[in-house]
PDB file of C-alpha atoms and ligand atoms in Angstrom:
ATOM      1  CA  MET A   1       1.022  11.138  15.080  1.00 62.00           C
ATOM      2  CA  ARG A   2       4.535   9.747  14.581  1.00 75.00           C
ATOM      3  CA  ASP A   3       7.406  12.200  14.794  1.00 92.00           C
ATOM      4  CA  LEU A   4      10.091  13.049  12.291  1.00 98.00           C
ATOM      5  CA  PRO A   5      13.778  12.789  13.180  1.00 98.00           C
ATOM      6  CA  ILE A   6      15.705  15.904  12.156  1.00 98.00           C
ATOM      7  CA  ALA A   7      19.404  15.836  11.249  1.00 98.00           C
ATOM      8  CA  ARG A   8      20.995  19.260  11.756  1.00 98.00           C
ATOM      9  CA  ASP A   9      24.438  18.376  10.482  1.00 97.00           C
ATOM     10  CA  ILE A  10      26.041  16.176   7.876  1.00 98.00           C
ATOM     11  CA  ALA A  11      27.365  13.614  10.366  1.00 98.00           C
ATOM     12  CA  GLN A  12      23.839  12.977  11.730  1.00 98.00           C
ATOM     13  CA  LEU A  13      22.479  12.628   8.184  1.00 98.00           C
ATOM     14  CA  ARG A  14      25.223  10.213   7.178  1.00 98.00           C
ATOM     15  CA  ALA A  15      24.801   8.074  10.307  1.00 98.00           C
ATOM     16  CA  ARG A  16      21.064   7.564   9.597  1.00 98.00           C
ATOM     17  CA  VAL A  17      21.587   6.878   5.927  1.00 98.00           C
ATOM     18  CA  ALA A  18      24.438   4.451   6.640  1.00 98.00           C
ATOM     19  CA  ALA A  19      22.211   2.434   9.014  1.00 98.00           C
ATOM     20  CA  TRP A  20      19.506   2.189   6.341  1.00 98.00           C
ATOM     21  CA  ARG A  21      22.079   1.214   3.735  1.00 98.00           C
ATOM     22  CA  ARG A  22      23.340  -1.594   6.015  1.00 98.00           C
ATOM     23  CA  ALA A  23      19.743  -2.822   6.235  1.00 98.00           C
ATOM     24  CA  GLY A  24      19.573  -2.844   2.419  1.00 98.00           C
ATOM     25  CA  ASP A  25      17.061   0.044   2.187  1.00 98.00           C
ATOM     26  CA  SER A  26      16.868   2.246  -0.897  1.00 98.00           C
ATOM     27  CA  ILE A  27      16.849   6.005  -0.346  1.00 98.00           C
ATOM     28  CA  GLY A  28      14.933   8.796  -2.071  1.00 99.00           C
ATOM     29  CA  LEU A  29      15.997  12.424  -1.545  1.00 99.00           C
ATOM     30  CA  VAL A  30      13.601  15.388  -1.780  1.00 99.00           C
ATOM     31  CA  PRO A  31      15.616  18.643  -1.665  1.00 99.00           C
ATOM     32  CA  THR A  32      13.564  21.755  -0.828  1.00 98.00           C
ATOM     33  CA  MET A  33      13.908  25.231   0.583  1.00 98.00           C
ATOM     34  CA  GLY A  34      10.887  24.677   2.847  1.00 98.00           C
ATOM     35  CA  ALA A  35       7.564  26.583   2.815  1.00 97.00           C
ATOM     36  CA  LEU A  36       6.217  23.289   1.551  1.00 98.00           C
ATOM     37  CA  HIS A  37       3.108  22.987  -0.615  1.00 98.00           C
ATOM     38  CA  ASP A  38       1.381  20.205  -2.535  1.00 98.00           C
ATOM     39  CA  GLY A  39       4.068  20.334  -5.241  1.00 98.00           C
ATOM     40  CA  HIS A  40       6.628  19.271  -2.636  1.00 98.00           C
ATOM     41  CA  VAL A  41       4.197  16.667  -1.300  1.00 98.00           C
ATOM     42  CA  ALA A  42       4.019  15.229  -4.847  1.00 98.00           C
ATOM     43  CA  LEU A  43       7.831  14.900  -4.820  1.00 99.00           C
ATOM     44  CA  ALA A  44       7.702  13.130  -1.440  1.00 98.00           C
ATOM     45  CA  ASP A  45       4.848  10.855  -2.589  1.00 98.00           C
ATOM     46  CA  ARG A  46       6.810   9.818  -5.663  1.00 98.00           C
ATOM     47  CA  ALA A  47       9.913   9.237  -3.534  1.00 99.00           C
ATOM     48  CA  ARG A  48       7.845   7.167  -1.076  1.00 98.00           C
ATOM     49  CA  ALA A  49       6.487   5.037  -3.934  1.00 98.00           C
ATOM     50  CA  GLU A  50       9.937   4.328  -5.366  1.00 98.00           C
ATOM     51  CA  ASN A  51      12.178   3.987  -2.276  1.00 98.00           C
ATOM     52  CA  ARG A  52      12.149   2.271   1.113  1.00 98.00           C
ATOM     53  CA  ARG A  53      13.306   5.471   2.876  1.00 98.00           C
ATOM     54  CA  VAL A  54      12.585   9.128   2.104  1.00 98.00           C
ATOM     55  CA  VAL A  55      14.861  11.954   3.220  1.00 99.00           C
ATOM     56  CA  ALA A  56      13.562  15.505   2.745  1.00 99.00           C
ATOM     57  CA  THR A  57      15.893  18.472   3.034  1.00 99.00           C
ATOM     58  CA  ILE A  58      15.074  22.055   3.970  1.00 98.00           C
ATOM     59  CA  PHE A  59      17.788  24.604   3.372  1.00 98.00           C
ATOM     60  CA  VAL A  60      17.210  28.152   2.155  1.00 98.00           C
ATOM     61  CA  ASN A  61      20.372  28.266   0.122  1.00 98.00           C
ATOM     62  CA  PRO A  62      21.874  31.774   0.236  1.00 98.00           C
ATOM     63  CA  THR A  63      24.171  31.250  -2.754  1.00 98.00           C
ATOM     64  CA  GLN A  64      21.295  30.906  -5.228  1.00 98.00           C
ATOM     65  CA  PHE A  65      19.798  34.314  -4.358  1.00 98.00           C
ATOM     66  CA  GLY A  66      21.144  37.399  -6.125  1.00 97.00           C
ATOM     67  CA  PRO A  67      21.564  40.846  -4.611  1.00 96.00           C
ATOM     68  CA  GLY A  68      18.124  42.443  -4.139  1.00 93.00           C
ATOM     69  CA  GLU A  69      16.332  39.072  -4.346  1.00 96.00           C
ATOM     70  CA  ASP A  70      14.091  37.688  -1.587  1.00 95.00           C
ATOM     71  CA  LEU A  71      16.565  35.705   0.577  1.00 97.00           C
ATOM     72  CA  GLY A  72      15.625  37.635   3.759  1.00 96.00           C
ATOM     73  CA  ALA A  73      11.893  37.455   3.042  1.00 94.00           C
ATOM     74  CA  TYR A  74      11.840  33.835   1.834  1.00 96.00           C
ATOM     75  CA  PRO A  75       9.014  32.108   3.784  1.00 96.00           C
ATOM     76  CA  ARG A  76      10.202  29.895   6.646  1.00 96.00           C
ATOM     77  CA  ASP A  77       7.838  27.612   8.597  1.00 96.00           C
ATOM     78  CA  GLU A  78       9.712  24.575   9.891  1.00 97.00           C
ATOM     79  CA  ALA A  79       6.911  23.423  12.237  1.00 97.00           C
ATOM     80  CA  GLY A  80       4.339  23.538   9.400  1.00 98.00           C
ATOM     81  CA  ASP A  81       6.784  21.814   7.045  1.00 98.00           C
ATOM     82  CA  VAL A  82       7.488  19.033   9.558  1.00 98.00           C
ATOM     83  CA  ALA A  83       3.739  18.327   9.877  1.00 98.00           C
ATOM     84  CA  LYS A  84       3.483  18.005   6.074  1.00 98.00           C
ATOM     85  CA  LEU A  85       6.535  15.733   5.887  1.00 98.00           C
ATOM     86  CA  ILE A  86       5.113  13.490   8.628  1.00 98.00           C
ATOM     87  CA  ALA A  87       1.806  13.283   6.725  1.00 98.00           C
ATOM     88  CA  ALA A  88       3.809  12.412   3.582  1.00 98.00           C
ATOM     89  CA  GLN A  89       5.532   9.620   5.551  1.00 97.00           C
ATOM     90  CA  CYS A  90       9.060  10.958   5.234  1.00 98.00           C
ATOM     91  CA  ASP A  91      11.634   9.167   7.369  1.00 98.00           C
ATOM     92  CA  LEU A  92      14.108  11.978   8.015  1.00 98.00           C
ATOM     93  CA  LEU A  93      14.410  15.730   7.616  1.00 98.00           C
ATOM     94  CA  PHE A  94      17.867  17.121   6.943  1.00 98.00           C
ATOM     95  CA  ALA A  95      17.767  20.809   7.927  1.00 98.00           C
ATOM     96  CA  PRO A  96      21.357  22.013   8.197  1.00 98.00           C
ATOM     97  CA  SER A  97      22.515  25.465   9.246  1.00 97.00           C
ATOM     98  CA  ALA A  98      24.239  27.754   6.742  1.00 97.00           C
ATOM     99  CA  ASP A  99      27.492  27.176   8.663  1.00 97.00           C
ATOM    100  CA  ALA A 100      27.168  23.404   8.287  1.00 97.00           C
ATOM    101  CA  MET A 101      26.714  23.786   4.511  1.00 98.00           C
ATOM    102  CA  TYR A 102      29.175  26.626   3.945  1.00 98.00           C
ATOM    103  CA  PRO A 103      31.820  26.535   6.699  1.00 98.00           C
ATOM    104  CA  ALA A 104      34.454  29.262   6.915  1.00 98.00           C
ATOM    105  CA  GLY A 105      36.843  29.004   3.979  1.00 98.00           C
ATOM    106  CA  PHE A 106      34.301  27.422   1.617  1.00 98.00           C
ATOM    107  CA  ALA A 107      35.672  28.093  -1.882  1.00 98.00           C
ATOM    108  CA  THR A 108      34.234  25.586  -4.342  1.00 98.00           C
ATOM    109  CA  SER A 109      31.398  25.975  -6.800  1.00 98.00           C
ATOM    110  CA  VAL A 110      29.789  23.856  -9.490  1.00 98.00           C
ATOM    111  CA  GLN A 111      29.087  25.602 -12.764  1.00 98.00           C
ATOM    112  CA  VAL A 112      27.039  23.999 -15.520  1.00 98.00           C
ATOM    113  CA  ALA A 113      27.636  25.538 -18.955  1.00 98.00           C
ATOM    114  CA  GLU A 114      25.281  25.792 -21.975  1.00 98.00           C
ATOM    115  CA  LEU A 115      22.056  24.866 -20.126  1.00 98.00           C
ATOM    116  CA  THR A 116      22.402  28.018 -18.029  1.00 98.00           C
ATOM    117  CA  GLN A 117      23.038  30.397 -20.967  1.00 98.00           C
ATOM    118  CA  HIS A 118      19.425  31.462 -21.495  1.00 98.00           C
ATOM    119  CA  LEU A 119      16.120  31.851 -19.613  1.00 98.00           C
ATOM    120  CA  CYS A 120      16.661  32.249 -15.829  1.00 98.00           C
ATOM    121  CA  GLY A 121      20.388  31.672 -16.309  1.00 98.00           C
ATOM    122  CA  ALA A 122      20.601  34.929 -18.265  1.00 98.00           C
ATOM    123  CA  MET A 123      18.252  36.857 -15.959  1.00 98.00           C
ATOM    124  CA  ARG A 124      19.677  35.683 -12.609  1.00 98.00           C
ATOM    125  CA  PRO A 125      23.489  35.625 -12.897  1.00 97.00           C
ATOM    126  CA  GLY A 126      25.021  33.132 -10.458  1.00 98.00           C
ATOM    127  CA  HIS A 127      21.677  31.567  -9.556  1.00 98.00           C
ATOM    128  CA  PHE A 128      22.312  28.182 -11.162  1.00 98.00           C
ATOM    129  CA  THR A 129      25.870  28.031  -9.819  1.00 98.00           C
ATOM    130  CA  GLY A 130      24.333  28.362  -6.346  1.00 98.00           C
ATOM    131  CA  VAL A 131      21.726  25.695  -7.128  1.00 99.00           C
ATOM    132  CA  ALA A 132      24.248  23.328  -8.751  1.00 99.00           C
ATOM    133  CA  THR A 133      26.690  23.700  -5.847  1.00 99.00           C
ATOM    134  CA  VAL A 134      24.151  23.052  -3.104  1.00 99.00           C
ATOM    135  CA  VAL A 135      22.466  20.173  -4.947  1.00 99.00           C
ATOM    136  CA  THR A 136      25.850  18.548  -5.614  1.00 99.00           C
ATOM    137  CA  LYS A 137      26.594  18.821  -1.898  1.00 98.00           C
ATOM    138  CA  LEU A 138      23.189  17.381  -0.914  1.00 99.00           C
ATOM    139  CA  LEU A 139      23.600  14.471  -3.337  1.00 99.00           C
ATOM    140  CA  LEU A 140      27.081  13.697  -2.019  1.00 98.00           C
ATOM    141  CA  GLN A 141      26.000  14.087   1.611  1.00 98.00           C
ATOM    142  CA  ALA A 142      22.972  11.785   1.337  1.00 98.00           C
ATOM    143  CA  MET A 143      24.104   9.534  -1.547  1.00 98.00           C
ATOM    144  CA  PRO A 144      20.477   8.670  -2.436  1.00 98.00           C
ATOM    145  CA  ASP A 145      19.418   6.141  -5.052  1.00 98.00           C
ATOM    146  CA  ARG A 146      17.046   8.745  -6.498  1.00 99.00           C
ATOM    147  CA  ALA A 147      16.473  12.478  -6.065  1.00 99.00           C
ATOM    148  CA  TYR A 148      13.233  14.279  -6.948  1.00 99.00           C
ATOM    149  CA  PHE A 149      12.763  17.740  -8.506  1.00 99.00           C
ATOM    150  CA  GLY A 150       9.704  19.490  -9.940  1.00 98.00           C
ATOM    151  CA  GLU A 151       9.269  20.200 -13.647  1.00 98.00           C
ATOM    152  CA  LYS A 152       8.052  23.718 -12.843  1.00 98.00           C
ATOM    153  CA  ASP A 153      11.750  24.563 -12.451  1.00 98.00           C
ATOM    154  CA  PHE A 154      12.519  22.827 -15.738  1.00 98.00           C
ATOM    155  CA  GLN A 155      15.848  24.579 -16.322  1.00 98.00           C
ATOM    156  CA  GLN A 156      16.938  23.674 -12.779  1.00 98.00           C
ATOM    157  CA  LEU A 157      15.932  20.047 -13.402  1.00 98.00           C
ATOM    158  CA  GLN A 158      18.033  19.878 -16.591  1.00 98.00           C
ATOM    159  CA  VAL A 159      21.000  21.524 -14.845  1.00 98.00           C
ATOM    160  CA  ILE A 160      20.816  18.935 -12.049  1.00 99.00           C
ATOM    161  CA  ARG A 161      20.544  16.052 -14.525  1.00 98.00           C
ATOM    162  CA  ARG A 162      23.658  17.386 -16.284  1.00 98.00           C
ATOM    163  CA  LEU A 163      25.747  17.827 -13.138  1.00 98.00           C
ATOM    164  CA  ALA A 164      24.841  14.367 -11.844  1.00 99.00           C
ATOM    165  CA  ALA A 165      25.861  12.813 -15.165  1.00 98.00           C
ATOM    166  CA  ASP A 166      29.017  14.911 -15.569  1.00 98.00           C
ATOM    167  CA  LEU A 167      30.232  14.380 -11.992  1.00 98.00           C
ATOM    168  CA  ASP A 168      29.408  10.633 -11.986  1.00 98.00           C
ATOM    169  CA  ILE A 169      27.036  11.017  -9.054  1.00 98.00           C
ATOM    170  CA  PRO A 170      25.232   7.672  -8.886  1.00 98.00           C
ATOM    171  CA  ALA A 171      21.735   8.998  -8.193  1.00 98.00           C
ATOM    172  CA  GLU A 172      18.850   8.875 -10.641  1.00 98.00           C
ATOM    173  CA  ILE A 173      17.436  12.397 -11.069  1.00 99.00           C
ATOM    174  CA  VAL A 174      13.655  12.129 -11.303  1.00 99.00           C
ATOM    175  CA  GLY A 175      11.511  14.957 -12.733  1.00 98.00           C
ATOM    176  CA  VAL A 176       7.989  15.204 -11.287  1.00 98.00           C
ATOM    177  CA  PRO A 177       5.136  16.942 -13.182  1.00 98.00           C
ATOM    178  CA  THR A 178       4.110  20.425 -12.042  1.00 98.00           C
ATOM    179  CA  VAL A 179       1.228  20.566  -9.557  1.00 98.00           C
ATOM    180  CA  ARG A 180      -1.256  23.339 -10.378  1.00 98.00           C
ATOM    181  CA  GLU A 181      -4.109  25.197  -8.717  1.00 98.00           C
ATOM    182  CA  PRO A 182      -7.553  24.585 -10.286  1.00 98.00           C
ATOM    183  CA  ASP A 183      -7.090  27.767 -12.394  1.00 98.00           C
ATOM    184  CA  GLY A 184      -3.747  26.498 -13.722  1.00 98.00           C
ATOM    185  CA  LEU A 185      -1.297  28.497 -11.588  1.00 98.00           C
ATOM    186  CA  ALA A 186       1.763  26.356 -10.836  1.00 98.00           C
ATOM    187  CA  LEU A 187       2.265  25.854  -7.098  1.00 98.00           C
ATOM    188  CA  SER A 188       5.241  27.773  -5.743  1.00 98.00           C
ATOM    189  CA  SER A 189       6.363  28.825  -2.271  1.00 96.00           C
ATOM    190  CA  ARG A 190       6.514  32.367  -3.660  1.00 96.00           C
ATOM    191  CA  ASN A 191       2.765  32.394  -4.518  1.00 97.00           C
ATOM    192  CA  ARG A 192       2.138  33.380  -0.905  1.00 96.00           C
ATOM    193  CA  TYR A 193       3.669  36.803  -1.686  1.00 96.00           C
ATOM    194  CA  LEU A 194       0.789  37.551  -4.101  1.00 98.00           C
ATOM    195  CA  SER A 195      -1.913  40.019  -3.053  1.00 97.00           C
ATOM    196  CA  THR A 196      -5.524  39.052  -3.792  1.00 97.00           C
ATOM    197  CA  ALA A 197      -5.503  41.265  -6.890  1.00 97.00           C
ATOM    198  CA  GLU A 198      -2.170  39.818  -8.093  1.00 98.00           C
ATOM    199  CA  ARG A 199      -3.367  36.268  -7.453  1.00 98.00           C
ATOM    200  CA  ALA A 200      -6.333  36.931  -9.762  1.00 97.00           C
ATOM    201  CA  VAL A 201      -3.919  37.979 -12.537  1.00 98.00           C
ATOM    202  CA  ALA A 202      -1.357  35.214 -11.913  1.00 98.00           C
ATOM    203  CA  ALA A 203      -3.295  32.456 -13.679  1.00 98.00           C
ATOM    204  CA  THR A 204      -2.974  34.430 -16.922  1.00 98.00           C
ATOM    205  CA  LEU A 205       0.594  33.143 -17.151  1.00 98.00           C
ATOM    206  CA  PRO A 206      -0.191  29.409 -17.585  1.00 98.00           C
ATOM    207  CA  ARG A 207      -3.260  30.227 -19.703  1.00 98.00           C
ATOM    208  CA  LEU A 208      -1.267  32.345 -22.174  1.00 98.00           C
ATOM    209  CA  LEU A 209       1.535  29.763 -22.267  1.00 98.00           C
ATOM    210  CA  ARG A 210      -0.978  27.042 -23.087  1.00 98.00           C
ATOM    211  CA  GLU A 211      -2.591  29.174 -25.799  1.00 98.00           C
ATOM    212  CA  ALA A 212       0.774  30.171 -27.295  1.00 98.00           C
ATOM    213  CA  ALA A 213       1.904  26.519 -27.260  1.00 98.00           C
ATOM    214  CA  ALA A 214      -1.268  25.498 -29.110  1.00 97.00           C
ATOM    215  CA  ALA A 215      -0.748  28.301 -31.660  1.00 98.00           C
ATOM    216  CA  LEU A 216       2.866  27.231 -32.266  1.00 98.00           C
ATOM    217  CA  SER A 217       1.799  23.601 -32.673  1.00 96.00           C
ATOM    218  CA  SER A 218      -0.626  24.742 -35.378  1.00 97.00           C
ATOM    219  CA  GLY A 219       2.146  26.514 -37.284  1.00 97.00           C
ATOM    220  CA  ALA A 220       1.901  30.115 -35.980  1.00 98.00           C
ATOM    221  CA  PRO A 221       5.165  32.085 -36.474  1.00 98.00           C
ATOM    222  CA  VAL A 222       7.378  31.907 -33.396  1.00 98.00           C
ATOM    223  CA  ASP A 223       8.470  35.583 -33.136  1.00 98.00           C
ATOM    224  CA  ALA A 224       4.982  37.008 -33.443  1.00 98.00           C
ATOM    225  CA  THR A 225       3.522  34.423 -31.051  1.00 98.00           C
ATOM    226  CA  LEU A 226       6.122  35.176 -28.362  1.00 98.00           C
ATOM    227  CA  ARG A 227       5.667  38.937 -28.830  1.00 98.00           C
ATOM    228  CA  THR A 228       1.882  38.646 -28.556  1.00 98.00           C
ATOM    229  CA  ALA A 229       2.123  36.502 -25.395  1.00 98.00           C
ATOM    230  CA  THR A 230       4.491  39.066 -23.826  1.00 98.00           C
ATOM    231  CA  ALA A 231       2.177  41.971 -24.696  1.00 98.00           C
ATOM    232  CA  ARG A 232      -0.828  40.090 -23.314  1.00 98.00           C
ATOM    233  CA  LEU A 233       0.977  39.411 -20.011  1.00 98.00           C
ATOM    234  CA  VAL A 234       1.698  43.129 -19.658  1.00 98.00           C
ATOM    235  CA  ALA A 235      -1.894  44.000 -20.612  1.00 98.00           C
ATOM    236  CA  ALA A 236      -3.141  41.526 -17.965  1.00 98.00           C
ATOM    237  CA  GLY A 237      -1.190  43.374 -15.252  1.00 98.00           C
ATOM    238  CA  PHE A 238       2.284  41.778 -15.090  1.00 98.00           C
ATOM    239  CA  SER A 239       4.709  44.559 -14.173  1.00 97.00           C
ATOM    240  CA  LYS A 240       7.697  43.096 -16.060  1.00 97.00           C
ATOM    241  CA  VAL A 241       8.223  40.126 -18.377  1.00 98.00           C
ATOM    242  CA  ASP A 242      11.738  38.652 -18.154  1.00 98.00           C
ATOM    243  CA  TYR A 243      11.181  36.309 -21.087  1.00 98.00           C
ATOM    244  CA  VAL A 244       8.740  34.271 -23.101  1.00 98.00           C
ATOM    245  CA  ALA A 245      10.878  31.853 -25.114  1.00 98.00           C
ATOM    246  CA  LEU A 246      10.676  28.691 -27.168  1.00 98.00           C
ATOM    247  CA  CYS A 247      13.586  26.339 -26.447  1.00 98.00           C
ATOM    248  CA  ASP A 248      14.449  22.722 -27.059  1.00 98.00           C
ATOM    249  CA  GLY A 249      13.786  20.667 -23.936  1.00 97.00           C
ATOM    250  CA  ALA A 250      17.206  19.009 -23.797  1.00 97.00           C
ATOM    251  CA  ARG A 251      19.824  21.776 -24.228  1.00 97.00           C
ATOM    252  CA  LEU A 252      17.487  24.735 -23.583  1.00 98.00           C
ATOM    253  CA  GLN A 253      18.646  26.666 -26.636  1.00 98.00           C
ATOM    254  CA  PRO A 254      16.224  29.161 -28.279  1.00 98.00           C
ATOM    255  CA  LEU A 255      14.399  27.897 -31.373  1.00 98.00           C
ATOM    256  CA  ASP A 256      12.794  29.684 -34.305  1.00 96.00           C
ATOM    257  CA  HIS A 257      10.485  26.737 -34.955  1.00 96.00           C
ATOM    258  CA  PRO A 258       9.104  23.976 -32.716  1.00 97.00           C
ATOM    259  CA  VAL A 259      10.921  20.623 -32.723  1.00 97.00           C
ATOM    260  CA  ALA A 260      10.165  17.356 -30.919  1.00 96.00           C
ATOM    261  CA  GLY A 261      10.423  17.967 -27.178  1.00 96.00           C
ATOM    262  CA  SER A 262      10.420  21.771 -27.398  1.00 97.00           C
ATOM    263  CA  ARG A 263       8.874  23.834 -24.608  1.00 98.00           C
ATOM    264  CA  LEU A 264       7.661  27.349 -24.021  1.00 98.00           C
ATOM    265  CA  PHE A 265       9.201  29.061 -20.999  1.00 98.00           C
ATOM    266  CA  ALA A 266       8.144  32.268 -19.284  1.00 98.00           C
ATOM    267  CA  ALA A 267       9.179  34.376 -16.303  1.00 98.00           C
ATOM    268  CA  ALA A 268       7.240  37.474 -15.327  1.00 98.00           C
ATOM    269  CA  HIS A 269       6.843  39.744 -12.320  1.00 98.00           C
ATOM    270  CA  LEU A 270       3.657  40.651 -10.475  1.00 98.00           C
ATOM    271  CA  GLY A 271       4.700  43.362  -8.040  1.00 94.00           C
ATOM    272  CA  ARG A 272       7.483  41.829  -5.913  1.00 93.00           C
ATOM    273  CA  THR A 273       6.713  38.267  -6.978  1.00 96.00           C
ATOM    274  CA  ARG A 274       8.538  36.618  -9.861  1.00 97.00           C
ATOM    275  CA  LEU A 275       6.616  33.726 -11.408  1.00 98.00           C
ATOM    276  CA  ILE A 276       8.014  31.110 -13.782  1.00 98.00           C
ATOM    277  CA  ASP A 277       6.289  28.402 -15.759  1.00 98.00           C
ATOM    278  CA  ASN A 278       6.780  26.206 -18.818  1.00 98.00           C
ATOM    279  CA  TRP A 279       4.594  24.231 -21.167  1.00 98.00           C
ATOM    280  CA  PRO A 280       5.384  21.522 -23.752  1.00 98.00           C
ATOM    281  CA  VAL A 281       4.890  22.380 -27.423  1.00 97.00           C
ATOM    282  CA  ALA A 282       3.711  19.246 -29.184  1.00 79.00           C
TER     283      ALA A 282
HETATM  284  O1  PAF B 301      13.963  24.077  -6.042  1.00 75.62           O
HETATM  285  C1  PAF B 301      14.403  24.371  -4.913  1.00 75.62           C
HETATM  286  O2  PAF B 301      13.670  24.426  -3.933  1.00 75.62           O
HETATM  287  C2  PAF B 301      15.875  24.697  -4.744  1.00 75.62           C
HETATM  288  O3  PAF B 301      16.370  25.376  -5.851  1.00 75.62           O
HETATM  289  C3  PAF B 301      16.731  23.459  -4.422  1.00 75.62           C
HETATM  290  C4  PAF B 301      16.712  22.447  -5.547  1.00 75.62           C
HETATM  291  C5  PAF B 301      16.222  22.804  -3.138  1.00 75.62           C
HETATM  292  C6  PAF B 301      18.191  23.881  -4.195  1.00 75.62           C
HETATM  293  O4  PAF B 301      18.301  24.815  -3.165  1.00 75.62           O
END
């Protein structure tokens, strides 16, 4: 098996990328927090198909976790991740330390307005500022032609598209469709927290989203449909529902009727695991 070079600091990353640039190679960036699954592999596959070189990043970014969230418990398995990245034919792993990313005196953050007002932005204060800051740094460190993010984190994807456009970062931001288990559950590194009983309940989330989306497309009233979906999640065993919401897909503002490109979004807790998902409403 071939091995995978690992850059541990920004200078090593830049030296590799600069050599590829001199050779005329295009570069695809796949930012992750590790604990890789087939959803990440889909990002790497798409990057491989569209670029000469693929750089994956693994950095569990402390600034996007709130107090009481799972930063300490977040799954870490660099050896397992490296094997998956080699199988996905990545050319370089950038796995910096927290000190390399946030040296003493670090004082800058990137805040994206409007898109972060609702959904996870409202439920996890500061989360998207942490995401936007670290992704801005990764884009400026690697200067890729394209960077790849999953549609499961649809709000995150829109935030990253906005910051790249607003800050004139010359990378195309590519959204990749959600990869799902056979029963519909969206792949997530956090799924490994689920107990067997919780895992059996988890697939209710995508099923109810799909059913609610179909009801809305056939003209069902929005308020009642969202309320019913919330009640059914609780009845199925979800301990807490953060939101079930209909929003437009571009600005992520709540809607009282479906429009072209609108989506249903949900976040709900099963024990200590918070699941999110979204579904288009035709
Ligand atoms: O989606 C993720 O894994 C993270 O939010 C990201 C984009 C790598 C930033 O830390």
